[in-house]
Amino acid sequence: EDSSQEYVRQLRSLRILEADKPSTTPHKSWFPAALSSFSFHACATGPAANLLVLIHGLGDSADNFLSFGRRLDLPATSLLAFGGPEALPFDM
């Protein structure tokens, strides 16, 4: 089993990818403490067959990436955007 299949298996175990629960909002207790900051958008057209996981880079935010994901307007897709777990240790 490759790492992507393992990741999907773990997400399914968290009940994020269940077709019968299209609007289930993930709870921060489902994730390690470093990933407890996130934004979620449930699929608006019905059951989510897909989950797009977004991870922002330096200087951005989970909310901005969630907005980007919504503009993609992917069918049958819920969005999960994680916030960076730590601030940079210096001023930029």
mmCIF file of C-alpha atoms in Angstrom:
data_model
loop_
_atom_site.group_PDB
_atom_site.id
_atom_site.type_symbol
_atom_site.label_atom_id
_atom_site.label_comp_id
_atom_site.label_asym_id
_atom_site.label_seq_id
_atom_site.Cartn_x
_atom_site.Cartn_y
_atom_site.Cartn_z
ATOM 1 C CA GLU A 1 0.000 0.000 0.000
ATOM 2 C CA ASP A 2 1.537 3.328 -1.045
ATOM 3 C CA SER A 3 1.402 6.462 1.111
ATOM 4 C CA SER A 4 -1.473 8.069 -0.834
ATOM 5 C CA GLN A 5 -3.666 5.005 -0.316
ATOM 6 C CA GLU A 6 -2.780 5.010 3.379
ATOM 7 C CA TYR A 7 -3.694 8.713 3.612
ATOM 8 C CA VAL A 8 -7.102 8.091 2.001
ATOM 9 C CA ARG A 9 -7.655 5.165 4.366
ATOM 10 C CA GLN A 10 -6.912 7.425 7.331
ATOM 11 C CA LEU A 11 -9.259 10.141 6.028
ATOM 12 C CA ARG A 12 -12.021 7.572 5.567
ATOM 13 C CA SER A 13 -11.464 6.388 9.117
ATOM 14 C CA LEU A 14 -12.071 10.002 10.206
ATOM 15 C CA ARG A 15 -15.448 9.852 8.410
ATOM 16 C CA ILE A 16 -14.634 12.815 6.130
ATOM 17 C CA LEU A 17 -15.092 10.903 2.878
ATOM 18 C CA GLU A 18 -18.358 9.114 3.623
ATOM 19 C CA ALA A 19 -20.960 9.662 0.916
ATOM 20 C CA ASP A 20 -23.772 9.344 3.449
ATOM 21 C CA LYS A 21 -22.347 12.235 5.500
ATOM 22 C CA PRO A 22 -21.757 14.977 2.918
ATOM 23 C CA SER A 23 -21.894 17.848 5.377
ATOM 24 C CA THR A 24 -19.934 16.318 8.241
ATOM 25 C CA THR A 25 -17.670 19.064 9.507
ATOM 26 C CA PRO A 26 -14.352 17.765 10.789
ATOM 27 C CA HIS A 27 -13.603 18.472 14.416
ATOM 28 C CA LYS A 28 -10.140 19.600 15.504
ATOM 29 C CA SER A 29 -9.928 16.652 17.902
ATOM 30 C CA TRP A 30 -9.735 14.367 14.821
ATOM 31 C CA PHE A 31 -6.271 15.677 13.970
ATOM 32 C CA PRO A 32 -2.901 15.988 15.702
ATOM 33 C CA ALA A 33 -2.464 19.255 17.627
ATOM 34 C CA ALA A 34 -0.210 20.680 14.884
ATOM 35 C CA LEU A 35 -3.114 20.374 12.395
ATOM 36 C CA SER A 36 -5.941 21.619 14.618
ATOM 37 C CA SER A 37 -6.221 24.916 12.706
ATOM 38 C CA PHE A 38 -8.243 24.401 9.520
ATOM 39 C CA SER A 39 -11.171 25.600 7.427
ATOM 40 C CA PHE A 40 -13.728 23.262 5.893
ATOM 41 C CA HIS A 41 -16.310 23.634 3.120
ATOM 42 C CA ALA A 42 -18.781 20.794 2.575
ATOM 43 C CA CYS A 43 -19.761 19.852 -0.962
ATOM 44 C CA ALA A 44 -22.742 22.005 -1.929
ATOM 45 C CA THR A 45 -24.143 19.720 -4.625
ATOM 46 C CA GLY A 46 -24.714 16.548 -2.640
ATOM 47 C CA PRO A 47 -22.590 13.717 -1.315
ATOM 48 C CA ALA A 48 -18.857 14.351 -1.458
ATOM 49 C CA ALA A 49 -17.041 11.656 -3.381
ATOM 50 C CA ASN A 50 -13.803 13.653 -3.170
ATOM 51 C CA LEU A 51 -11.856 15.669 -0.639
ATOM 52 C CA LEU A 52 -9.431 18.365 -1.760
ATOM 53 C CA VAL A 53 -6.833 18.960 0.960
ATOM 54 C CA LEU A 54 -5.148 22.370 0.740
ATOM 55 C CA ILE A 55 -1.998 23.385 2.601
ATOM 56 C CA HIS A 56 -0.874 26.980 2.297
ATOM 57 C CA GLY A 57 2.634 28.294 2.034
ATOM 58 C CA LEU A 58 4.517 31.116 3.682
ATOM 59 C CA GLY A 59 2.487 34.299 4.064
ATOM 60 C CA ASP A 60 -0.921 32.826 3.230
ATOM 61 C CA SER A 61 -3.792 31.403 5.255
ATOM 62 C CA ALA A 62 -6.158 28.454 5.297
ATOM 63 C CA ASP A 63 -9.102 30.764 4.584
ATOM 64 C CA ASN A 64 -7.467 32.141 1.424
ATOM 65 C CA PHE A 65 -6.789 28.642 0.164
ATOM 66 C CA LEU A 66 -10.344 27.579 0.969
ATOM 67 C CA SER A 67 -11.564 30.497 -1.152
ATOM 68 C CA PHE A 68 -9.281 29.319 -3.968
ATOM 69 C CA GLY A 69 -10.672 25.796 -3.672
ATOM 70 C CA ARG A 70 -14.242 27.079 -3.850
ATOM 71 C CA ARG A 71 -13.446 28.973 -7.055
ATOM 72 C CA LEU A 72 -12.272 25.715 -8.632
ATOM 73 C CA ASP A 73 -15.897 24.554 -8.313
ATOM 74 C CA LEU A 74 -14.993 20.872 -8.448
ATOM 75 C CA PRO A 75 -17.981 18.511 -8.612
ATOM 76 C CA ALA A 76 -18.777 16.288 -5.620
ATOM 77 C CA THR A 77 -15.823 17.701 -3.676
ATOM 78 C CA SER A 78 -15.501 18.938 -0.107
ATOM 79 C CA LEU A 79 -12.574 21.165 0.827
ATOM 80 C CA LEU A 80 -10.260 20.979 3.830
ATOM 81 C CA ALA A 81 -7.614 23.697 4.200
ATOM 82 C CA PHE A 82 -5.081 23.424 7.007
ATOM 83 C CA GLY A 83 -3.453 26.424 8.638
ATOM 84 C CA GLY A 84 0.278 26.475 9.203
ATOM 85 C CA PRO A 85 1.097 24.918 12.579
ATOM 86 C CA GLU A 86 3.809 27.375 13.541
ATOM 87 C CA ALA A 87 4.716 30.973 12.866
ATOM 88 C CA LEU A 88 8.166 31.697 11.524
ATOM 89 C CA PRO A 89 10.697 32.253 14.303
ATOM 90 C CA PHE A 90 11.812 35.583 12.797
ATOM 91 C CA ASP A 91 10.332 38.741 11.252
ATOM 92 C CA MET A 92 9.947 38.879 7.496
#
